[in-house]
C-alpha cells in the first residue's frame, strides 16, 4: 500500500518555518516533521505568484507551458493535473483547499476538476458557501490586524479544510491515495483565533530587519524602482505591527497541520509527506512588499520538507517542478516525458539548475506593473535574472546572500554569467516557453548575439504519450520530437 500527502500553505517564507536556521517562527509541528525527513535549504518555486506557482506543482509543467501565466487564468484544456495522472492508476486522489487554477476569481468556481474525489473537494468558493450568511462571509475577509473580535477556530478556512482531511484519512486509510491539503492561510486576511496573536504579544514579537532593508536600488531594474516607490517609505514599526497577524496566522497553520499529522500517526499509516509553500513575501527587503516581478530569495526560496521517502541531499538546489515526478516515482508510476521535472529520488551530478519565470501578476488586474516578462536561472551559487523590458541582474549568492550587489557587468563574473545565460536559453527551448525568441538572447551585455528570423531553426513537439503526433510535411507519425525544420 502506498500513500502520499502534500501539504501547502499560501505565502510563507523559509524563515517562517522553525526548522530553518534563523527562523522568526516556532512551528513545532513542522519542526518535528523536518526531524523525521529532509528540509531542503535551496528549494525554489517556479514562479513567485500564487496561480502560476501552483500550476507548476500540480501539472509538472512550467506556467509558460501549462497556460497559467498569471492569476485568474485556467490550465490549458489538454494539460493534465496530478489527480488525472494518478487516478488513472487506481490511486484515490483528494484535493482539499485552495485551487486557484480554474480561471475564476480569487475563490474559484467551486467545481471539482477531473481526477479528484468530488466528495472531498473544498475550494474557497465552497468554504464561503458553507458560512452562515453574507455577514459571515464579509467577516472572513477582514484582516486580522484590523479586528477586535476573536474568530472561532471552527469558522476558519484552515480548520474546515483540516476537518475534511481527517475524514478523508479515516475513509481511505487502507487504500492507495494521494491527498493534497492546500491552505489559503497565512495569506492575508490572516484570520486566526485571537490566542495566536496573544502568544506573540507575550513574546514581544517583531519581524526581523534584514541587511537588505532600504538597500540601494541604483543598479537594479527600473521595475524594482517603480515598485519600491509604492512601499519603500512604509515605517518599519508600523509594518511590523501589521505583520504580527501574518505570523500569528502562520502559527495557526502549524497548529492545524499538527492535527493532520497527529491523525496520520494515530491511524498507524506511513505516507510520504511533502510540505511546502507556493511563494514567500518580500516584507520590506529591497524596499518591496508582497510578491511580484522579482526573483529575490525572499519570495522564491521556499520551505520544502519531505518525509517518508529517500530524496537525498538537503543542500542541493531543487524545484517545485520536481514534486509531481517525485510523487509518481513514489507510487511506481512511470514519469511521462512531457513533464519538465525529475524525481527527487534521482541522484544527479551538478549543475543543479533551477528555473523560474514571471509574466504578469493577474490577468483581471491592471496593477502590479502589468506585463513584466522575467526568466531566471540559479545553480545554487549564481543567479541570473533576465528582465525582458528593462535591465538584467546577476548575483553571487555565496558572497552576497542578500542579493544587494548586481554584478551583471563585473568582468570577474562574465564566464559564469554567460554559461548560465546559455543554459537558460536552452531551457526555454526545451520546455517550449511560449515567449521564447531572440530578444532573450540579444541582451546589451552579451556580445556576439544577433537577431535572427530563424532563431535556432528547430521545431519542438512535446513528447506526448497519449496520442501519435503527425508530421506537418508528411502526415505520417513524427519520428523526432526536436529536429531541424
Short mmCIF file of C-alpha atoms in Angstrom, two decimals:
data_model
loop_
_atom_site.label_atom_id
_atom_site.label_comp_id
_atom_site.label_asym_id
_atom_site.label_seq_id
_atom_site.Cartn_x
_atom_site.Cartn_y
_atom_site.Cartn_z
CA UNK A 1 0.00 0.00 0.00
CA UNK A 2 1.31 3.44 -1.00
CA UNK A 3 0.01 6.74 0.33
CA UNK A 4 1.20 10.33 -0.03
CA UNK A 5 0.11 13.65 1.48
CA UNK A 6 1.06 17.05 0.06
CA UNK A 7 0.51 19.97 2.45
CA UNK A 8 0.85 23.52 1.19
CA UNK A 9 0.25 26.98 2.62
CA UNK A 10 -0.05 30.29 0.80
CA UNK A 11 2.67 32.92 1.28
CA UNK A 12 5.31 31.65 3.66
CA UNK A 13 8.99 32.50 3.72
CA UNK A 14 11.57 29.93 4.68
CA UNK A 15 12.33 31.90 7.85
CA UNK A 16 8.70 31.39 8.92
CA UNK A 17 9.31 27.66 9.48
CA UNK A 18 11.03 26.72 12.73
CA UNK A 19 13.33 24.02 11.33
CA UNK A 20 15.37 26.53 9.30
CA UNK A 21 18.32 28.44 10.84
CA UNK A 22 17.40 31.95 11.97
CA UNK A 23 13.66 31.32 11.76
CA UNK A 24 11.38 34.01 13.20
CA UNK A 25 8.65 31.45 13.94
CA UNK A 26 8.31 28.36 16.12
CA UNK A 27 6.04 25.99 14.10
CA UNK A 28 6.72 22.96 16.36
CA UNK A 29 4.74 20.52 14.22
CA UNK A 30 6.66 21.36 11.07
CA UNK A 31 9.89 21.26 13.05
CA UNK A 32 9.04 17.71 14.11
CA UNK A 33 8.17 16.74 10.53
CA UNK A 34 11.55 18.06 9.37
CA UNK A 35 13.28 15.99 12.06
CA UNK A 36 11.64 12.91 10.54
CA UNK A 37 12.64 13.77 6.98
CA UNK A 38 14.61 16.26 4.87
CA UNK A 39 14.23 20.05 4.99
CA UNK A 40 15.66 21.41 1.74
CA UNK A 41 17.53 24.69 2.13
CA UNK A 42 17.64 25.58 -1.58
CA UNK A 43 14.12 24.77 -2.71
CA UNK A 44 12.57 27.16 -5.21
CA UNK A 45 9.14 27.95 -6.55
CA UNK A 46 8.68 28.01 -10.33
CA UNK A 47 7.03 31.43 -10.18
CA UNK A 48 6.67 33.91 -7.28
CA UNK A 49 2.92 34.43 -7.65
CA UNK A 50 0.07 32.17 -6.48
CA UNK A 51 -1.63 30.70 -9.56
CA UNK A 52 1.45 30.15 -11.72
CA UNK A 53 3.34 28.66 -8.76
CA UNK A 54 0.54 26.18 -8.09
CA UNK A 55 0.14 25.33 -11.75
CA UNK A 56 3.71 24.04 -11.90
CA UNK A 57 3.30 21.93 -8.75
CA UNK A 58 0.11 20.23 -9.89
CA UNK A 59 0.91 19.75 -13.59
CA UNK A 60 4.67 19.22 -13.62
CA UNK A 61 4.88 21.86 -16.38
CA UNK A 62 6.19 25.41 -16.15
CA UNK A 63 3.49 28.11 -16.29
CA UNK A 64 4.55 29.21 -19.78
CA UNK A 65 3.65 25.69 -20.97
CA UNK A 66 0.55 24.92 -18.87
CA UNK A 67 -1.37 28.14 -19.56
CA UNK A 68 -1.41 29.75 -16.10
CA UNK A 69 0.98 32.63 -16.71
CA UNK A 70 -0.94 34.88 -14.29
CA UNK A 71 -3.56 34.71 -11.57
CA UNK A 72 -7.09 34.39 -12.94
CA UNK A 73 -6.11 32.12 -15.83
CA UNK A 74 -7.11 28.44 -16.21
CA UNK A 75 -4.99 25.44 -17.05
CA UNK A 76 -4.85 24.60 -20.74
CA UNK A 77 -7.56 22.17 -21.86
CA UNK A 78 -5.05 19.49 -22.84
CA UNK A 79 -3.00 19.84 -19.64
CA UNK A 80 -3.41 17.04 -17.09
CA UNK A 81 -3.32 17.67 -13.36
CA UNK A 82 -1.79 15.36 -10.75
CA UNK A 83 -5.17 13.81 -9.95
CA UNK A 84 -5.72 12.81 -13.57
CA UNK A 85 -2.27 11.25 -13.90
CA UNK A 86 -2.52 9.26 -10.67
CA UNK A 87 -6.20 8.28 -10.57
CA UNK A 88 -5.67 6.55 -13.92
CA UNK A 89 -3.52 4.08 -11.97
CA UNK A 90 -6.16 3.34 -9.34
CA UNK A 91 -4.86 5.83 -6.77
CA UNK A 92 -7.57 7.72 -4.88
CA UNK A 93 -6.83 11.45 -5.23
CA UNK A 94 -8.26 14.02 -2.86
CA UNK A 95 -7.80 17.80 -3.07
CA UNK A 96 -8.95 19.87 -0.13
CA UNK A 97 -8.29 23.61 -0.11
CA UNK A 98 -7.29 26.45 -2.38
CA UNK A 99 -7.01 25.55 -6.08
CA UNK A 100 -6.63 28.86 -7.94
CA UNK A 101 -6.29 27.15 -11.32
CA UNK A 102 -9.79 27.22 -12.82
CA UNK A 103 -9.71 30.72 -14.31
CA UNK A 104 -12.29 32.07 -11.87
CA UNK A 105 -11.95 34.84 -9.31
CA UNK A 106 -9.83 34.51 -6.17
CA UNK A 107 -12.24 31.97 -4.68
CA UNK A 108 -12.74 29.81 -7.76
CA UNK A 109 -15.86 28.22 -9.23
CA UNK A 110 -16.30 25.56 -6.55
CA UNK A 111 -16.24 22.74 -9.12
CA UNK A 112 -14.09 19.64 -8.69
CA UNK A 113 -11.65 19.12 -11.58
CA UNK A 114 -11.10 15.78 -13.27
CA UNK A 115 -9.07 13.24 -11.34
CA UNK A 116 -10.08 14.25 -7.80
CA UNK A 117 -12.69 12.73 -5.48
CA UNK A 118 -15.74 15.04 -5.69
CA UNK A 119 -16.95 14.23 -2.16
CA UNK A 120 -13.88 15.89 -0.64
CA UNK A 121 -13.41 18.82 -3.00
CA UNK A 122 -13.47 22.04 -0.93
CA UNK A 123 -12.05 25.15 -2.54
CA UNK A 124 -12.59 28.68 -1.28
CA UNK A 125 -15.93 29.15 -3.06
CA UNK A 126 -17.23 26.04 -1.28
CA UNK A 127 -15.97 27.49 2.00
CA UNK A 128 -17.79 30.80 1.51
CA UNK A 129 -20.95 28.88 0.61
CA UNK A 130 -20.62 26.95 3.87
CA UNK A 131 -20.72 30.11 6.01
CA UNK A 132 -23.99 31.11 7.65
CA UNK A 133 -24.77 34.37 5.85
CA UNK A 134 -23.34 37.35 3.95
CA UNK A 135 -22.19 38.96 7.18
CA UNK A 136 -20.10 35.90 8.00
CA UNK A 137 -18.62 35.93 4.50
CA UNK A 138 -17.59 39.58 4.90
CA UNK A 139 -16.06 38.91 8.33
CA UNK A 140 -13.98 36.12 6.83
CA UNK A 141 -12.25 38.69 4.60
CA UNK A 142 -11.38 41.30 7.28
CA UNK A 143 -7.65 41.37 8.00
CA UNK A 144 -6.82 40.03 11.44
CA UNK A 145 -4.67 43.08 12.21
CA UNK A 146 -7.79 45.26 11.92
CA UNK A 147 -10.13 43.09 14.01
CA UNK A 148 -11.05 43.32 17.68
CA UNK A 149 -13.03 40.08 17.82
CA UNK A 150 -11.89 36.50 18.38
CA UNK A 151 -12.66 34.40 15.28
CA UNK A 152 -13.85 30.91 16.13
CA UNK A 153 -11.42 28.19 15.15
CA UNK A 154 -14.20 26.13 13.56
CA UNK A 155 -15.19 29.04 11.31
CA UNK A 156 -11.78 29.43 9.67
CA UNK A 157 -10.92 28.01 6.27
CA UNK A 158 -7.88 26.17 7.64
CA UNK A 159 -9.91 24.35 10.28
CA UNK A 160 -12.71 23.34 7.93
CA UNK A 161 -10.19 22.09 5.39
CA UNK A 162 -8.40 20.03 8.03
CA UNK A 163 -11.69 18.56 9.27
CA UNK A 164 -12.24 17.21 5.77
CA UNK A 165 -8.70 15.91 5.62
CA UNK A 166 -9.29 13.93 8.82
CA UNK A 167 -12.45 12.42 7.31
CA UNK A 168 -10.59 11.51 4.10
CA UNK A 169 -7.85 9.79 6.09
CA UNK A 170 -10.43 7.79 8.04
CA UNK A 171 -12.16 6.63 4.86
CA UNK A 172 -9.10 5.74 2.80
CA UNK A 173 -6.57 4.64 5.44
CA UNK A 174 -6.46 1.17 3.84
CA UNK A 175 -6.25 2.39 0.22
CA UNK A 176 -3.59 3.84 -2.05
CA UNK A 177 -4.16 7.60 -2.03
CA UNK A 178 -2.63 10.95 -2.89
CA UNK A 179 -4.12 13.70 -0.73
CA UNK A 180 -3.48 17.42 -1.06
CA UNK A 181 -4.21 19.91 1.73
CA UNK A 182 -3.88 23.44 0.34
CA UNK A 183 -4.46 26.20 2.90
CA UNK A 184 -5.11 29.81 1.92
CA UNK A 185 -3.58 30.89 5.21
CA UNK A 186 -1.38 32.65 6.31
CA UNK A 187 -2.07 34.82 3.22
CA UNK A 188 -4.00 37.93 4.20
CA UNK A 189 -6.52 38.45 5.72
CA UNK A 190 -4.58 36.07 8.03
CA UNK A 191 -7.67 35.16 10.05
CA UNK A 192 -6.96 33.05 13.13
CA UNK A 193 -8.14 32.69 16.75
CA UNK A 194 -7.04 35.59 18.94
CA UNK A 195 -4.91 33.33 21.16
CA UNK A 196 -2.23 33.10 18.48
CA UNK A 197 -1.77 36.88 18.43
CA UNK A 198 -1.81 36.95 22.24
CA UNK A 199 1.01 34.39 22.28
CA UNK A 200 3.16 36.60 20.03
CA UNK A 201 2.41 39.65 22.17
CA UNK A 202 3.72 37.80 25.23
CA UNK A 203 6.97 37.20 23.35
CA UNK A 204 7.14 40.87 22.28
CA UNK A 205 7.37 39.59 18.71
CA UNK A 206 8.81 41.80 15.97
CA UNK A 207 9.77 40.89 12.43
CA UNK A 208 13.47 40.94 11.67
CA UNK A 209 15.05 43.87 9.84
CA UNK A 210 17.41 42.27 7.33
CA UNK A 211 20.52 43.95 5.84
CA UNK A 212 18.74 44.49 2.51
CA UNK A 213 16.02 46.60 4.13
CA UNK A 214 16.40 50.00 2.44
CA UNK A 215 19.06 48.51 0.14
CA UNK A 216 20.20 50.88 -2.64
CA UNK A 217 18.34 50.41 -5.91
CA UNK A 218 20.71 52.35 -8.16
CA UNK A 219 21.90 49.30 -10.13
CA UNK A 220 18.57 47.50 -10.05
CA UNK A 221 15.99 47.18 -12.85
CA UNK A 222 13.53 50.02 -13.37
CA UNK A 223 10.63 47.74 -12.42
CA UNK A 224 12.12 47.27 -8.93
CA UNK A 225 12.44 51.02 -8.52
CA UNK A 226 8.84 51.65 -9.59
CA UNK A 227 7.61 49.01 -7.15
CA UNK A 228 9.68 50.43 -4.29
CA UNK A 229 8.08 53.86 -4.74
CA UNK A 230 4.77 52.27 -3.75
CA UNK A 231 6.00 50.72 -0.49
CA UNK A 232 9.56 51.84 0.21
CA UNK A 233 8.62 54.57 2.70
CA UNK A 234 6.42 52.46 4.98
CA UNK A 235 7.73 52.85 8.57
CA UNK A 236 9.23 49.58 9.71
CA UNK A 237 7.48 49.67 13.09
CA UNK A 238 4.05 50.16 11.52
CA UNK A 239 4.66 47.37 9.03
CA UNK A 240 5.89 45.05 11.78
CA UNK A 241 2.65 45.62 13.70
CA UNK A 242 0.51 44.58 10.73
CA UNK A 243 2.72 41.56 10.05
CA UNK A 244 2.16 40.30 13.59
CA UNK A 245 -1.22 38.98 12.41
CA UNK A 246 0.52 37.30 9.48
CA UNK A 247 2.93 35.49 11.79
CA UNK A 248 0.15 34.62 14.23
CA UNK A 249 -1.76 33.00 11.40
CA UNK A 250 1.44 31.22 10.41
CA UNK A 251 1.49 29.58 13.86
CA UNK A 252 -2.21 28.77 13.48
CA UNK A 253 -1.41 26.93 10.25
CA UNK A 254 1.18 24.87 12.09
CA UNK A 255 -1.41 24.04 14.76
CA UNK A 256 -3.93 22.88 12.15
CA UNK A 257 -1.29 20.88 10.28
CA UNK A 258 -0.44 19.29 13.61
CA UNK A 259 -3.99 17.94 13.77
CA UNK A 260 -3.41 16.22 10.43
CA UNK A 261 -0.02 14.82 11.41
CA UNK A 262 -1.44 13.51 14.70
CA UNK A 263 -4.24 11.78 12.78
CA UNK A 264 -1.75 10.12 10.45
CA UNK A 265 0.26 8.83 13.41
CA UNK A 266 -2.90 7.70 15.18
CA UNK A 267 -4.02 5.66 12.18
CA UNK A 268 -0.67 3.90 12.09
CA UNK A 269 -0.08 4.69 8.41
CA UNK A 270 3.25 5.86 6.98
CA UNK A 271 2.67 8.03 3.92
CA UNK A 272 5.24 10.12 2.16
CA UNK A 273 4.56 13.67 3.37
CA UNK A 274 5.57 16.74 1.39
CA UNK A 275 5.27 20.21 2.89
CA UNK A 276 5.85 23.48 1.06
CA UNK A 277 4.53 26.99 0.29
CA UNK A 278 3.70 28.47 -3.10
CA UNK A 279 5.99 31.51 -2.59
CA UNK A 280 7.26 33.90 0.06
CA UNK A 281 6.88 37.62 0.80
CA UNK A 282 9.35 40.49 0.39
CA UNK A 283 8.45 42.02 3.79
CA UNK A 284 10.28 45.31 3.03
CA UNK A 285 13.52 43.67 1.87
CA UNK A 286 14.82 45.70 -1.10
CA UNK A 287 12.09 48.24 -0.16
CA UNK A 288 9.43 45.88 -1.54
CA UNK A 289 6.26 44.34 -0.10
CA UNK A 290 4.40 41.22 -1.19
CA UNK A 291 5.39 39.29 -4.30
CA UNK A 292 5.71 40.07 -7.97
CA UNK A 293 8.16 40.51 -10.83
CA UNK A 294 11.42 39.91 -8.91
CA UNK A 295 13.43 36.76 -8.25
CA UNK A 296 14.88 37.60 -4.84
CA UNK A 297 15.19 34.69 -2.43
CA UNK A 298 12.66 36.26 -0.06
CA UNK A 299 9.86 35.17 -2.41
CA UNK A 300 11.45 32.36 -4.45
CA UNK A 301 13.43 30.28 -1.92
CA UNK A 302 10.57 28.41 -0.23
CA UNK A 303 10.31 25.89 2.59
CA UNK A 304 10.22 22.27 1.42
CA UNK A 305 10.12 19.26 3.73
CA UNK A 306 9.87 15.66 2.54
CA UNK A 307 9.38 12.79 5.00
CA UNK A 308 8.77 9.09 4.41
CA UNK A 309 10.84 8.80 1.23
CA UNK A 310 14.55 8.92 0.46
CA UNK A 311 15.09 12.13 -1.50
CA UNK A 312 18.79 12.81 -1.00
CA UNK A 313 20.87 15.83 -0.01
CA UNK A 314 19.08 18.68 1.77
CA UNK A 315 21.62 21.22 0.47
CA UNK A 316 21.22 20.64 -3.26
CA UNK A 317 19.02 23.03 -5.27
CA UNK A 318 15.56 21.60 -6.00
CA UNK A 319 12.39 22.94 -7.58
CA UNK A 320 8.62 22.66 -7.27
CA UNK A 321 8.70 21.34 -10.83
CA UNK A 322 10.14 18.12 -9.38
CA UNK A 323 7.28 17.41 -6.95
CA UNK A 324 4.83 15.67 -9.30
CA UNK A 325 7.57 13.42 -10.77
CA UNK A 326 8.64 12.64 -7.18
CA UNK A 327 5.11 11.57 -6.24
CA UNK A 328 4.83 9.48 -9.40
CA UNK A 329 8.12 7.73 -8.72
CA UNK A 330 6.99 7.02 -5.15
CA UNK A 331 3.83 5.31 -6.44
CA UNK A 332 5.75 3.38 -9.09
CA UNK A 333 4.06 5.31 -11.90
CA UNK A 334 6.18 5.98 -14.98
CA UNK A 335 7.03 9.68 -15.25
CA UNK A 336 5.75 10.97 -18.62
CA UNK A 337 8.34 12.50 -20.93
CA UNK A 338 6.17 15.59 -21.31
CA UNK A 339 6.79 16.65 -17.69
CA UNK A 340 9.58 19.15 -17.08
CA UNK A 341 10.92 17.97 -13.73
CA UNK A 342 12.79 14.97 -12.38
CA UNK A 343 12.05 12.83 -9.30
CA UNK A 344 13.90 13.98 -6.20
CA UNK A 345 14.78 10.33 -5.63
CA UNK A 346 17.20 10.51 -8.58
CA UNK A 347 20.81 11.41 -7.92
CA UNK A 348 22.34 13.76 -10.46
CA UNK A 349 25.67 15.48 -10.91
CA UNK A 350 25.99 19.29 -10.80
CA UNK A 351 24.99 21.72 -12.08
CA UNK A 352 21.59 21.55 -10.40
CA UNK A 353 19.94 24.34 -12.37
CA UNK A 354 16.73 25.89 -11.08
CA UNK A 355 14.49 27.84 -13.45
CA UNK A 356 11.87 30.42 -12.56
CA UNK A 357 9.58 32.66 -14.55
CA UNK A 358 7.13 35.53 -14.25
CA UNK A 359 4.87 37.08 -16.87
CA UNK A 360 2.25 39.16 -15.10
CA UNK A 361 0.57 39.20 -11.70
CA UNK A 362 -3.08 38.89 -12.64
CA UNK A 363 -4.99 38.90 -15.90
CA UNK A 364 -8.02 40.70 -14.39
CA UNK A 365 -5.99 43.43 -12.69
CA UNK A 366 -4.22 46.37 -14.34
CA UNK A 367 -1.86 46.96 -11.40
CA UNK A 368 1.39 45.34 -10.31
CA UNK A 369 3.09 46.95 -13.34
CA UNK A 370 1.20 44.76 -15.80
CA UNK A 371 3.20 42.69 -18.27
CA UNK A 372 6.70 42.16 -16.88
CA UNK A 373 8.31 39.09 -18.53
CA UNK A 374 11.13 37.69 -16.39
CA UNK A 375 13.14 34.47 -16.68
CA UNK A 376 15.68 33.28 -14.14
CA UNK A 377 18.26 30.55 -13.65
CA UNK A 378 20.00 29.73 -10.36
CA UNK A 379 22.57 26.98 -9.85
CA UNK A 380 22.76 27.33 -6.07
CA UNK A 381 25.61 29.83 -6.11
CA UNK A 382 24.92 32.17 -9.03
CA UNK A 383 21.62 33.65 -10.12
CA UNK A 384 20.94 35.29 -13.49
CA UNK A 385 17.70 37.21 -13.99
CA UNK A 386 16.57 38.43 -17.42
CA UNK A 387 14.04 41.27 -17.13
CA UNK A 388 12.98 41.50 -20.75
CA UNK A 389 11.61 45.06 -20.66
CA UNK A 390 14.36 46.57 -18.52
CA UNK A 391 17.88 45.74 -17.27
CA UNK A 392 19.11 42.37 -16.01
CA UNK A 393 20.70 41.03 -12.80
CA UNK A 394 23.47 38.66 -11.75
CA UNK A 395 24.19 37.70 -8.14
CA UNK A 396 26.81 35.63 -6.36
CA UNK A 397 24.71 34.14 -3.56
CA UNK A 398 27.71 32.88 -1.61
CA UNK A 399 29.38 36.29 -1.42
CA UNK A 400 26.13 38.25 -1.36
CA UNK A 401 23.28 36.18 0.16
CA UNK A 402 21.00 39.22 0.42
CA UNK A 403 21.35 39.99 -3.31
CA UNK A 404 22.37 43.60 -2.83
CA UNK A 405 25.17 43.82 -5.42
CA UNK A 406 24.15 43.40 -9.05
CA UNK A 407 27.34 42.07 -10.69
CA UNK A 408 25.93 41.72 -14.19
CA UNK A 409 28.72 43.81 -15.74
CA UNK A 410 31.54 42.62 -13.48
CA UNK A 411 34.29 41.14 -15.72
CA UNK A 412 35.09 38.61 -13.00
CA UNK A 413 31.57 37.18 -13.37
CA UNK A 414 31.39 37.16 -17.17
CA UNK A 415 32.16 33.45 -17.66
CA UNK A 416 29.67 32.25 -15.03
CA UNK A 417 27.05 34.75 -16.25
CA UNK A 418 27.33 33.67 -19.90
CA UNK A 419 27.22 29.98 -19.01
CA UNK A 420 24.01 30.48 -17.06
CA UNK A 421 22.60 32.56 -19.90
CA UNK A 422 23.24 29.77 -22.41
CA UNK A 423 21.62 27.18 -20.15
CA UNK A 424 18.61 29.44 -19.58
CA UNK A 425 18.09 29.81 -23.33
CA UNK A 426 18.39 26.05 -23.75
CA UNK A 427 15.80 25.53 -21.02
CA UNK A 428 13.36 27.93 -22.69
CA UNK A 429 13.72 25.96 -25.91
CA UNK A 430 13.43 22.56 -24.23
CA UNK A 431 10.24 23.49 -22.37
CA UNK A 432 8.73 25.24 -25.41
CA UNK A 433 8.38 28.51 -23.49
CA UNK A 434 5.70 30.32 -25.47
CA UNK A 435 7.59 33.62 -25.05
CA UNK A 436 10.98 32.39 -26.28
CA UNK A 437 12.68 34.33 -29.05
CA UNK A 438 15.91 36.10 -29.99
CA UNK A 439 15.25 39.03 -27.65
CA UNK A 440 16.13 36.84 -24.65
CA UNK A 441 19.44 36.06 -26.33
CA UNK A 442 20.32 39.54 -27.58
CA UNK A 443 20.96 41.38 -24.33
CA UNK A 444 23.15 44.53 -24.26
CA UNK A 445 25.80 42.76 -22.16
CA UNK A 446 26.02 39.60 -24.32
CA UNK A 447 28.43 40.19 -27.16
CA UNK A 448 28.04 38.43 -30.49
CA UNK A 449 24.34 37.62 -30.15
CA UNK A 450 22.28 38.90 -33.07
CA UNK A 451 18.59 38.86 -34.03
CA UNK A 452 17.56 36.02 -36.33
CA UNK A 453 14.35 35.25 -38.21
CA UNK A 454 15.02 31.50 -37.91
CA UNK A 455 16.24 31.72 -34.30
CA UNK A 456 17.52 28.18 -33.59
CA UNK A 457 15.79 26.76 -36.66
CA UNK A 458 14.42 23.85 -34.63
CA UNK A 459 10.86 22.58 -34.41
CA UNK A 460 9.93 21.22 -30.98
CA UNK A 461 6.95 18.99 -30.34
CA UNK A 462 6.04 17.85 -26.82
CA UNK A 463 6.78 14.18 -26.28
CA UNK A 464 3.13 13.24 -25.85
CA UNK A 465 2.43 9.64 -24.94
CA UNK A 466 -1.37 9.77 -25.18
CA UNK A 467 -1.58 10.16 -28.94
CA UNK A 468 0.51 9.87 -32.09
CA UNK A 469 1.66 13.23 -33.42
CA UNK A 470 1.77 13.65 -37.17
CA UNK A 471 4.43 15.45 -39.18
CA UNK A 472 3.12 18.57 -40.94
CA UNK A 473 5.25 17.83 -44.02
CA UNK A 474 4.25 14.18 -44.48
CA UNK A 475 1.11 13.45 -42.49
CA UNK A 476 2.96 10.46 -41.02
CA UNK A 477 3.87 9.82 -37.38
CA UNK A 478 6.67 12.02 -36.14
CA UNK A 479 9.98 10.26 -35.58
CA UNK A 480 11.77 13.01 -33.64
CA UNK A 481 10.28 15.49 -31.20
CA UNK A 482 13.06 18.02 -31.84
CA UNK A 483 14.54 18.43 -35.30
CA UNK A 484 15.60 20.96 -37.91
CA UNK A 485 12.63 22.45 -39.68
#
